[in-house]
PDB file of C-alpha atoms in Angstrom:
ATOM      1  CA  UNK A 809      99.427 -94.115-182.567  1.00 27.00           C
ATOM      2  CA  UNK A 810      97.236 -96.709-180.882  1.00 30.00           C
ATOM      3  CA  UNK A 811      96.565 -99.752-182.995  1.00 30.00           C
ATOM      4  CA  UNK A 812      93.185 -99.334-184.673  1.00 31.00           C
ATOM      5  CA  UNK A 813      92.724-102.747-186.258  1.00 28.00           C
ATOM      6  CA  UNK A 814      92.148-104.795-183.115  1.00 33.00           C
ATOM      7  CA  UNK A 815      91.608-104.817-179.357  1.00 29.00           C
ATOM      8  CA  UNK A 816      94.993-106.148-178.355  1.00 32.00           C
ATOM      9  CA  UNK A 817      96.398-102.793-177.315  1.00 36.00           C
ATOM     10  CA  UNK A 818      95.935-101.964-173.641  1.00 33.00           C
ATOM     11  CA  UNK A 819      95.230 -98.337-174.542  1.00 41.00           C
ATOM     12  CA  UNK A 820      92.264 -99.444-176.624  1.00 39.00           C
ATOM     13  CA  UNK A 821      90.857-101.442-173.710  1.00 35.00           C
ATOM     14  CA  UNK A 822      91.161 -98.453-171.407  1.00 39.00           C
ATOM     15  CA  UNK A 823      89.515 -96.249-173.998  1.00 44.00           C
ATOM     16  CA  UNK A 824      86.599 -98.674-174.292  1.00 40.00           C
ATOM     17  CA  UNK A 825      86.118 -98.501-170.520  1.00 38.00           C
ATOM     18  CA  UNK A 826      86.156 -94.691-170.620  1.00 43.00           C
ATOM     19  CA  UNK A 827      83.625 -94.563-173.442  1.00 42.00           C
ATOM     20  CA  UNK A 828      81.233 -96.804-171.554  1.00 41.00           C
ATOM     21  CA  UNK A 829      81.174 -94.381-168.628  1.00 44.00           C
ATOM     22  CA  UNK A 830      80.160 -90.744-168.306  1.00 55.00           C
ATOM     23  CA  UNK A 831      83.607 -89.127-168.173  1.00 86.00           C
ATOM     24  CA  UNK A 832      86.064 -88.567-170.995  1.00 94.00           C
ATOM     25  CA  UNK A 833      89.761 -87.913-171.376  1.00 95.00           C
ATOM     26  CA  UNK A 834      89.744 -85.513-174.327  1.00 96.00           C
ATOM     27  CA  UNK A 835      86.335 -83.812-174.215  1.00 97.00           C
ATOM     28  CA  UNK A 836      83.759 -82.413-171.809  1.00 97.00           C
ATOM     29  CA  UNK A 837      80.110 -83.331-172.279  1.00 97.00           C
ATOM     30  CA  UNK A 838      77.060 -81.861-170.550  1.00 97.00           C
ATOM     31  CA  UNK A 839      73.459 -80.783-171.027  1.00 97.00           C
ATOM     32  CA  UNK A 840      72.967 -77.014-170.974  1.00 97.00           C
ATOM     33  CA  UNK A 841      70.316 -74.368-171.519  1.00 96.00           C
ATOM     34  CA  UNK A 842      67.434 -73.261-169.347  1.00 96.00           C
ATOM     35  CA  UNK A 843      65.607 -76.548-169.975  1.00 96.00           C
ATOM     36  CA  UNK A 844      68.776 -78.656-170.253  1.00 97.00           C
ATOM     37  CA  UNK A 845      67.742 -79.529-173.797  1.00 97.00           C
ATOM     38  CA  UNK A 846      71.018 -78.730-175.584  1.00 98.00           C
ATOM     39  CA  UNK A 847      73.994 -81.090-175.582  1.00 98.00           C
ATOM     40  CA  UNK A 848      77.355 -79.308-175.269  1.00 98.00           C
ATOM     41  CA  UNK A 849      80.580 -81.038-176.342  1.00 98.00           C
ATOM     42  CA  UNK A 850      83.777 -79.142-175.537  1.00 98.00           C
ATOM     43  CA  UNK A 851      87.044 -80.303-177.094  1.00 97.00           C
ATOM     44  CA  UNK A 852      89.529 -80.402-174.227  1.00 97.00           C
ATOM     45  CA  UNK A 853      93.155 -80.903-175.254  1.00 95.00           C
ATOM     46  CA  UNK A 854      94.408 -77.379-174.428  1.00 94.00           C
ATOM     47  CA  UNK A 855      98.131 -78.177-174.570  1.00 92.00           C
ATOM     48  CA  UNK A 856      97.694 -79.559-178.107  1.00 93.00           C
ATOM     49  CA  UNK A 857      95.319 -76.764-179.226  1.00 95.00           C
ATOM     50  CA  UNK A 858      92.612 -79.433-179.383  1.00 95.00           C
ATOM     51  CA  UNK A 859      94.420 -81.448-182.039  1.00 92.00           C
ATOM     52  CA  UNK A 860      92.025 -84.133-183.219  1.00 93.00           C
ATOM     53  CA  UNK A 861      93.568 -87.434-182.223  1.00 90.00           C
ATOM     54  CA  UNK A 862      91.758 -90.734-182.723  1.00 89.00           C
ATOM     55  CA  UNK A 863      90.830 -90.885-179.047  1.00 92.00           C
ATOM     56  CA  UNK A 864      89.229 -87.455-179.126  1.00 95.00           C
ATOM     57  CA  UNK A 865      87.163 -88.232-182.209  1.00 93.00           C
ATOM     58  CA  UNK A 866      86.072 -91.548-180.665  1.00 93.00           C
ATOM     59  CA  UNK A 867      84.853 -89.668-177.615  1.00 96.00           C
ATOM     60  CA  UNK A 868      83.054 -87.062-179.749  1.00 96.00           C
ATOM     61  CA  UNK A 869      81.288 -89.905-181.543  1.00 95.00           C
ATOM     62  CA  UNK A 870      80.312 -91.508-178.252  1.00 96.00           C
ATOM     63  CA  UNK A 871      78.933 -88.219-176.898  1.00 97.00           C
ATOM     64  CA  UNK A 872      76.980 -87.704-180.122  1.00 97.00           C
ATOM     65  CA  UNK A 873      75.517 -91.202-179.730  1.00 96.00           C
ATOM     66  CA  UNK A 874      74.373 -90.444-176.187  1.00 97.00           C
ATOM     67  CA  UNK A 875      72.813 -87.092-177.077  1.00 98.00           C
ATOM     68  CA  UNK A 876      71.097 -88.544-180.116  1.00 97.00           C
ATOM     69  CA  UNK A 877      69.430 -91.187-177.931  1.00 96.00           C
ATOM     70  CA  UNK A 878      68.493 -88.653-175.229  1.00 97.00           C
ATOM     71  CA  UNK A 879      64.917 -87.542-175.923  1.00 96.00           C
ATOM     72  CA  UNK A 880      65.371 -84.411-173.805  1.00 97.00           C
ATOM     73  CA  UNK A 881      68.085 -83.085-176.145  1.00 98.00           C
ATOM     74  CA  UNK A 882      66.975 -81.303-179.315  1.00 98.00           C
ATOM     75  CA  UNK A 883      70.282 -79.907-180.584  1.00 98.00           C
ATOM     76  CA  UNK A 884      74.021 -80.268-179.999  1.00 98.00           C
ATOM     77  CA  UNK A 885      76.801 -77.665-179.799  1.00 98.00           C
ATOM     78  CA  UNK A 886      80.466 -78.502-180.380  1.00 98.00           C
ATOM     79  CA  UNK A 887      83.098 -76.003-179.289  1.00 98.00           C
ATOM     80  CA  UNK A 888      86.723 -75.726-178.187  1.00 97.00           C
ATOM     81  CA  UNK A 889      88.573 -72.966-176.349  1.00 96.00           C
ATOM     82  CA  UNK A 890      88.883 -69.261-177.150  1.00 95.00           C
ATOM     83  CA  UNK A 891      92.362 -69.982-178.526  1.00 96.00           C
ATOM     84  CA  UNK A 892      91.481 -72.935-180.707  1.00 97.00           C
ATOM     85  CA  UNK A 893      88.390 -74.789-181.820  1.00 98.00           C
ATOM     86  CA  UNK A 894      90.817 -77.389-183.196  1.00 96.00           C
ATOM     87  CA  UNK A 895      94.164 -76.574-184.764  1.00 92.00           C
ATOM     88  CA  UNK A 896      94.031 -79.680-186.952  1.00 84.00           C
ATOM     89  CA  UNK A 897      94.390 -83.427-186.855  1.00 76.00           C
ATOM     90  CA  UNK A 898      97.098 -84.880-184.624  1.00 72.00           C
ATOM     91  CA  UNK A 899     100.078 -84.946-186.994  1.00 76.00           C
ATOM     92  CA  UNK A 900     102.282 -86.852-184.554  1.00 76.00           C
ATOM     93  CA  UNK A 901      99.677 -89.612-184.499  1.00 72.00           C
ATOM     94  CA  UNK A 902      99.564 -89.761-188.305  1.00 71.00           C
ATOM     95  CA  UNK A 903     103.266 -89.264-189.071  1.00 72.00           C
ATOM     96  CA  UNK A 904     104.368 -92.887-189.239  1.00 75.00           C
ATOM     97  CA  UNK A 905     101.354 -94.281-191.067  1.00 71.00           C
ATOM     98  CA  UNK A 906     101.858 -95.946-194.436  1.00 75.00           C
ATOM     99  CA  UNK A 907      99.522 -96.184-197.414  1.00 76.00           C
ATOM    100  CA  UNK A 908      98.905 -99.849-196.651  1.00 74.00           C
ATOM    101  CA  UNK A 909      97.914 -99.055-193.058  1.00 70.00           C
ATOM    102  CA  UNK A 910      95.539 -96.292-194.119  1.00 72.00           C
ATOM    103  CA  UNK A 911      94.033 -98.346-196.956  1.00 71.00           C
ATOM    104  CA  UNK A 912      92.919-100.929-194.403  1.00 73.00           C
ATOM    105  CA  UNK A 913      90.678 -98.251-192.915  1.00 68.00           C
ATOM    106  CA  UNK A 914      92.431 -97.425-189.661  1.00 62.00           C
ATOM    107  CA  UNK A 915      92.976 -93.685-190.144  1.00 63.00           C
ATOM    108  CA  UNK A 916      90.064 -91.258-189.682  1.00 69.00           C
ATOM    109  CA  UNK A 917      87.676 -94.163-189.109  1.00 72.00           C
ATOM    110  CA  UNK A 918      85.832 -92.286-186.343  1.00 76.00           C
ATOM    111  CA  UNK A 919      85.431 -88.975-188.139  1.00 83.00           C
ATOM    112  CA  UNK A 920      82.067 -89.387-189.838  1.00 87.00           C
ATOM    113  CA  UNK A 921      79.776 -89.565-186.812  1.00 93.00           C
ATOM    114  CA  UNK A 922      79.139 -85.817-186.480  1.00 95.00           C
ATOM    115  CA  UNK A 923      77.909 -85.513-190.062  1.00 95.00           C
ATOM    116  CA  UNK A 924      75.648 -88.555-189.579  1.00 94.00           C
ATOM    117  CA  UNK A 925      73.866 -87.171-186.523  1.00 96.00           C
ATOM    118  CA  UNK A 926      70.104 -86.826-187.073  1.00 96.00           C
ATOM    119  CA  UNK A 927      69.842 -83.959-184.607  1.00 98.00           C
ATOM    120  CA  UNK A 928      71.143 -80.494-185.584  1.00 98.00           C
ATOM    121  CA  UNK A 929      74.778 -79.894-184.651  1.00 98.00           C
ATOM    122  CA  UNK A 930      76.120 -76.360-184.203  1.00 98.00           C
ATOM    123  CA  UNK A 931      79.840 -75.549-184.315  1.00 98.00           C
ATOM    124  CA  UNK A 932      80.868 -72.662-182.049  1.00 98.00           C
ATOM    125  CA  UNK A 933      84.314 -71.768-183.416  1.00 98.00           C
ATOM    126  CA  UNK A 934      86.743 -69.561-181.537  1.00 98.00           C
ATOM    127  CA  UNK A 935      90.391 -69.264-182.527  1.00 97.00           C
ATOM    128  CA  UNK A 936      91.913 -71.694-184.980  1.00 97.00           C
ATOM    129  CA  UNK A 937      89.827 -74.125-187.028  1.00 98.00           C
ATOM    130  CA  UNK A 938      92.510 -75.529-189.284  1.00 97.00           C
ATOM    131  CA  UNK A 939      92.790 -78.757-191.262  1.00 95.00           C
ATOM    132  CA  UNK A 940      90.731 -81.339-189.434  1.00 95.00           C
ATOM    133  CA  UNK A 941      89.331 -78.567-187.246  1.00 96.00           C
ATOM    134  CA  UNK A 942      87.915 -76.782-190.278  1.00 97.00           C
ATOM    135  CA  UNK A 943      86.604 -80.106-191.576  1.00 97.00           C
ATOM    136  CA  UNK A 944      84.955 -80.878-188.233  1.00 97.00           C
ATOM    137  CA  UNK A 945      83.208 -77.496-188.237  1.00 98.00           C
ATOM    138  CA  UNK A 946      81.901 -78.205-191.758  1.00 97.00           C
ATOM    139  CA  UNK A 947      80.512 -81.567-190.615  1.00 97.00           C
ATOM    140  CA  UNK A 948      78.194 -79.547-188.377  1.00 98.00           C
ATOM    141  CA  UNK A 949      74.956 -78.057-189.677  1.00 98.00           C
ATOM    142  CA  UNK A 950      75.514 -74.439-188.626  1.00 98.00           C
ATOM    143  CA  UNK A 951      78.754 -72.593-187.858  1.00 98.00           C
ATOM    144  CA  UNK A 952      78.852 -69.643-185.448  1.00 98.00           C
ATOM    145  CA  UNK A 953      82.269 -67.994-185.136  1.00 98.00           C
ATOM    146  CA  UNK A 954      84.040 -65.709-182.715  1.00 98.00           C
ATOM    147  CA  UNK A 955      85.402 -62.462-184.128  1.00 98.00           C
ATOM    148  CA  UNK A 956      88.974 -63.750-184.027  1.00 97.00           C
ATOM    149  CA  UNK A 957      88.330 -67.185-185.495  1.00 98.00           C
ATOM    150  CA  UNK A 958      90.434 -68.375-188.424  1.00 98.00           C
ATOM    151  CA  UNK A 959      89.652 -71.162-190.865  1.00 98.00           C
ATOM    152  CA  UNK A 960      92.015 -73.004-193.183  1.00 97.00           C
ATOM    153  CA  UNK A 961      93.056 -76.224-194.902  1.00 97.00           C
ATOM    154  CA  UNK A 962      96.870 -76.155-194.576  1.00 96.00           C
ATOM    155  CA  UNK A 963      97.483 -79.826-195.396  1.00 95.00           C
ATOM    156  CA  UNK A 964      99.262 -78.914-198.643  1.00 96.00           C
ATOM    157  CA  UNK A 965     102.121 -77.463-196.582  1.00 94.00           C
ATOM    158  CA  UNK A 966     102.882 -80.853-195.004  1.00 92.00           C
ATOM    159  CA  UNK A 967     102.712 -82.866-198.195  1.00 94.00           C
ATOM    160  CA  UNK A 968      99.151 -84.145-198.146  1.00 92.00           C
ATOM    161  CA  UNK A 969      95.588 -82.999-198.822  1.00 93.00           C
ATOM    162  CA  UNK A 970      92.454 -82.679-196.685  1.00 93.00           C
ATOM    163  CA  UNK A 971      91.180 -86.179-195.946  1.00 88.00           C
ATOM    164  CA  UNK A 972      88.011 -85.678-193.892  1.00 91.00           C
ATOM    165  CA  UNK A 973      85.893 -83.850-196.447  1.00 93.00           C
ATOM    166  CA  UNK A 974      87.810 -80.590-196.782  1.00 95.00           C
ATOM    167  CA  UNK A 975      88.083 -80.557-200.565  1.00 96.00           C
ATOM    168  CA  UNK A 976      84.454 -81.654-200.939  1.00 96.00           C
ATOM    169  CA  UNK A 977      82.454 -79.729-198.327  1.00 96.00           C
ATOM    170  CA  UNK A 978      84.450 -76.526-198.722  1.00 97.00           C
ATOM    171  CA  UNK A 979      83.910 -76.504-202.493  1.00 97.00           C
ATOM    172  CA  UNK A 980      80.165 -76.987-202.094  1.00 95.00           C
ATOM    173  CA  UNK A 981      79.933 -74.162-199.557  1.00 95.00           C
ATOM    174  CA  UNK A 982      82.273 -71.460-200.914  1.00 96.00           C
ATOM    175  CA  UNK A 983      82.657 -72.425-204.588  1.00 96.00           C
ATOM    176  CA  UNK A 984      85.520 -73.800-206.652  1.00 97.00           C
ATOM    177  CA  UNK A 985      87.753 -70.708-206.820  1.00 97.00           C
ATOM    178  CA  UNK A 986      87.827 -69.990-203.076  1.00 97.00           C
ATOM    179  CA  UNK A 987      88.163 -73.673-202.210  1.00 97.00           C
ATOM    180  CA  UNK A 988      91.050 -74.057-204.652  1.00 97.00           C
ATOM    181  CA  UNK A 989      92.792 -71.029-203.212  1.00 97.00           C
ATOM    182  CA  UNK A 990      92.461 -72.248-199.628  1.00 97.00           C
ATOM    183  CA  UNK A 991      93.429 -75.857-200.365  1.00 97.00           C
ATOM    184  CA  UNK A 992      96.321 -75.110-202.754  1.00 98.00           C
ATOM    185  CA  UNK A 993      97.920 -72.337-200.688  1.00 98.00           C
ATOM    186  CA  UNK A 994      97.064 -73.393-197.156  1.00 97.00           C
ATOM    187  CA  UNK A 995      96.165 -69.755-196.425  1.00 97.00           C
ATOM    188  CA  UNK A 996      93.835 -68.997-193.535  1.00 97.00           C
ATOM    189  CA  UNK A 997      90.702 -66.864-193.754  1.00 98.00           C
ATOM    190  CA  UNK A 998      89.260 -64.705-190.985  1.00 98.00           C
ATOM    191  CA  UNK A 999      85.808 -65.105-189.485  1.00 98.00           C
ATOM    192  CA  UNK A1000      84.695 -62.037-191.423  1.00 98.00           C
ATOM    193  CA  UNK A1001      85.924 -63.516-194.712  1.00 98.00           C
ATOM    194  CA  UNK A1002      84.342 -66.857-193.829  1.00 98.00           C
ATOM    195  CA  UNK A1003      80.988 -65.163-193.233  1.00 98.00           C
ATOM    196  CA  UNK A1004      81.162 -63.404-196.610  1.00 97.00           C
ATOM    197  CA  UNK A1005      81.965 -66.734-198.263  1.00 96.00           C
ATOM    198  CA  UNK A1006      78.953 -68.400-196.676  1.00 97.00           C
ATOM    199  CA  UNK A1007      81.044 -70.728-194.514  1.00 98.00           C
ATOM    200  CA  UNK A1008      79.950 -69.038-191.278  1.00 98.00           C
ATOM    201  CA  UNK A1009      76.388 -68.105-190.361  1.00 98.00           C
ATOM    202  CA  UNK A1010      77.027 -65.411-187.714  1.00 98.00           C
ATOM    203  CA  UNK A1011      79.933 -63.793-185.841  1.00 98.00           C
ATOM    204  CA  UNK A1012      80.000 -62.871-182.151  1.00 98.00           C
ATOM    205  CA  UNK A1013      82.504 -61.568-179.571  1.00 98.00           C
ATOM    206  CA  UNK A1014      84.564 -64.537-178.365  1.00 97.00           C
ATOM    207  CA  UNK A1015      83.189 -64.459-174.828  1.00 96.00           C
ATOM    208  CA  UNK A1016      79.584 -64.508-176.089  1.00 98.00           C
ATOM    209  CA  UNK A1017      79.979 -67.151-178.788  1.00 98.00           C
ATOM    210  CA  UNK A1018      79.138 -70.345-176.906  1.00 98.00           C
ATOM    211  CA  UNK A1019      76.147 -68.805-175.176  1.00 98.00           C
ATOM    212  CA  UNK A1020      74.793 -67.580-178.521  1.00 98.00           C
ATOM    213  CA  UNK A1021      75.239 -71.059-179.976  1.00 98.00           C
ATOM    214  CA  UNK A1022      73.381 -72.517-176.991  1.00 98.00           C
ATOM    215  CA  UNK A1023      70.561 -69.992-177.530  1.00 98.00           C
ATOM    216  CA  UNK A1024      70.325 -71.178-181.125  1.00 98.00           C
ATOM    217  CA  UNK A1025      70.227 -74.763-179.899  1.00 98.00           C
ATOM    218  CA  UNK A1026      67.450 -73.887-177.445  1.00 98.00           C
ATOM    219  CA  UNK A1027      65.423 -72.267-180.230  1.00 98.00           C
ATOM    220  CA  UNK A1028      65.773 -75.363-182.402  1.00 98.00           C
ATOM    221  CA  UNK A1029      64.970 -77.599-179.430  1.00 98.00           C
ATOM    222  CA  UNK A1030      61.665 -75.781-178.898  1.00 97.00           C
ATOM    223  CA  UNK A1031      60.347 -77.329-182.107  1.00 98.00           C
ATOM    224  CA  UNK A1032      59.338 -80.903-182.857  1.00 97.00           C
ATOM    225  CA  UNK A1033      62.432 -83.100-182.951  1.00 97.00           C
ATOM    226  CA  UNK A1034      60.749 -85.294-185.536  1.00 97.00           C
ATOM    227  CA  UNK A1035      60.038 -82.396-187.901  1.00 98.00           C
ATOM    228  CA  UNK A1036      63.454 -80.834-187.284  1.00 98.00           C
ATOM    229  CA  UNK A1037      65.127 -84.101-188.315  1.00 97.00           C
ATOM    230  CA  UNK A1038      63.049 -84.253-191.490  1.00 97.00           C
ATOM    231  CA  UNK A1039      63.852 -80.630-192.318  1.00 97.00           C
ATOM    232  CA  UNK A1040      67.570 -81.223-191.749  1.00 97.00           C
ATOM    233  CA  UNK A1041      67.434 -84.207-194.095  1.00 97.00           C
ATOM    234  CA  UNK A1042      65.701 -82.106-196.758  1.00 97.00           C
ATOM    235  CA  UNK A1043      68.323 -79.328-196.581  1.00 96.00           C
ATOM    236  CA  UNK A1044      71.133 -81.888-196.757  1.00 95.00           C
ATOM    237  CA  UNK A1045      69.492 -83.381-199.830  1.00 96.00           C
ATOM    238  CA  UNK A1046      69.617 -79.964-201.511  1.00 94.00           C
ATOM    239  CA  UNK A1047      73.299 -79.812-200.614  1.00 89.00           C
ATOM    240  CA  UNK A1048      74.014 -83.189-202.223  1.00 90.00           C
ATOM    241  CA  UNK A1049      71.666 -83.571-205.220  1.00 94.00           C
ATOM    242  CA  UNK A1050      70.285 -81.735-208.248  1.00 94.00           C
ATOM    243  CA  UNK A1051      67.470 -79.201-207.939  1.00 95.00           C
ATOM    244  CA  UNK A1052      64.857 -81.502-209.446  1.00 97.00           C
ATOM    245  CA  UNK A1053      65.851 -84.400-207.198  1.00 97.00           C
ATOM    246  CA  UNK A1054      65.788 -82.061-204.221  1.00 96.00           C
ATOM    247  CA  UNK A1055      62.370 -80.654-205.060  1.00 97.00           C
ATOM    248  CA  UNK A1056      60.985 -84.176-205.425  1.00 97.00           C
ATOM    249  CA  UNK A1057      62.466 -85.195-202.066  1.00 97.00           C
ATOM    250  CA  UNK A1058      61.174 -82.035-200.358  1.00 97.00           C
ATOM    251  CA  UNK A1059      57.636 -82.671-201.616  1.00 97.00           C
ATOM    252  CA  UNK A1060      57.702 -86.222-200.261  1.00 97.00           C
ATOM    253  CA  UNK A1061      58.928 -85.007-196.856  1.00 97.00           C
ATOM    254  CA  UNK A1062      56.399 -82.156-196.791  1.00 97.00           C
ATOM    255  CA  UNK A1063      53.596 -84.613-197.520  1.00 97.00           C
ATOM    256  CA  UNK A1064      54.918 -86.965-194.847  1.00 97.00           C
ATOM    257  CA  UNK A1065      54.645 -84.296-192.137  1.00 97.00           C
ATOM    258  CA  UNK A1066      50.850 -84.518-192.518  1.00 97.00           C
ATOM    259  CA  UNK A1067      51.019 -88.030-191.088  1.00 97.00           C
ATOM    260  CA  UNK A1068      52.513 -86.719-187.829  1.00 97.00           C
ATOM    261  CA  UNK A1069      50.783 -85.622-184.651  1.00 97.00           C
ATOM    262  CA  UNK A1070      53.194 -82.683-184.324  1.00 97.00           C
ATOM    263  CA  UNK A1071      52.114 -81.199-187.677  1.00 97.00           C
ATOM    264  CA  UNK A1072      48.499 -81.293-186.523  1.00 97.00           C
ATOM    265  CA  UNK A1073      49.392 -79.841-183.120  1.00 96.00           C
ATOM    266  CA  UNK A1074      51.526 -77.088-184.633  1.00 97.00           C
ATOM    267  CA  UNK A1075      48.830 -75.878-187.007  1.00 96.00           C
ATOM    268  CA  UNK A1076      46.090 -76.232-184.384  1.00 97.00           C
ATOM    269  CA  UNK A1077      48.115 -74.217-181.885  1.00 96.00           C
ATOM    270  CA  UNK A1078      48.694 -71.520-184.500  1.00 97.00           C
ATOM    271  CA  UNK A1079      44.966 -71.239-185.263  1.00 97.00           C
ATOM    272  CA  UNK A1080      44.139 -71.224-181.540  1.00 97.00           C
ATOM    273  CA  UNK A1081      46.873 -68.626-180.890  1.00 97.00           C
ATOM    274  CA  UNK A1082      48.703 -70.675-178.251  1.00 96.00           C
ATOM    275  CA  UNK A1083      52.162 -72.238-177.950  1.00 96.00           C
ATOM    276  CA  UNK A1084      52.317 -75.756-179.439  1.00 96.00           C
ATOM    277  CA  UNK A1085      52.953 -78.784-177.249  1.00 96.00           C
ATOM    278  CA  UNK A1086      55.002 -81.105-179.430  1.00 97.00           C
ATOM    279  CA  UNK A1087      55.361 -84.786-178.535  1.00 96.00           C
ATOM    280  CA  UNK A1088      57.827 -85.771-181.276  1.00 95.00           C
ATOM    281  CA  UNK A1089      55.270 -88.087-182.841  1.00 95.00           C
TER     282      UNK A1089
END
């Protein structure tokens, strides 16, 4: 595992150079869609079934940063291959860590960026989404799955527990009983089971999945980025607070939209029966 507490390691220096450029070692990043308004991040470690090493997650974070700053991008899609979205965290990289090393904050330090993104992030999951892969999909705002996708938190089988939000996000989405069963047994669930549990929004044939996720991203990107960000924040507040706190927050955000030019344009366009021309202001 590359040292994560300093810049002395040559591998870290090389990684910094890669991140400052446009090409990556572990992912592919591009703008897609008819209007090139959707950012597409493809996990690209096929021999390791897209195992989530520190380098890969650093690159995902860097790509998220770039898309978030790009005013032409309204939504982001993260996907893997048809065989694996991500089969888990890189166990070989973690194997020799100690409690003291982890307590200093070196492990999983780059994993929170996806969940912090202000723009909507869509996970397009084909194949295995296990351990860290399942956690990464849950960091996204919407999960589309291929018909053969499988989700699971198998950490219990290797003597540990989910460490990137698995016990927390899964419980909030599917409830205590299902989350307990998945986390305590390590059993996998199919895409169809995941949809019934509310973990997955829609299921598609594997070869159509990414394109359907991009279509969703294009639909979201057609709206005001400013209002979309506010709406995402309101939904996340419902996910994390009580009903009364959420209702209070929603009302404040709703009121705030009336201070925006895009709210005025959207309502005016509706009354005039024409498409709105949002300016993200």
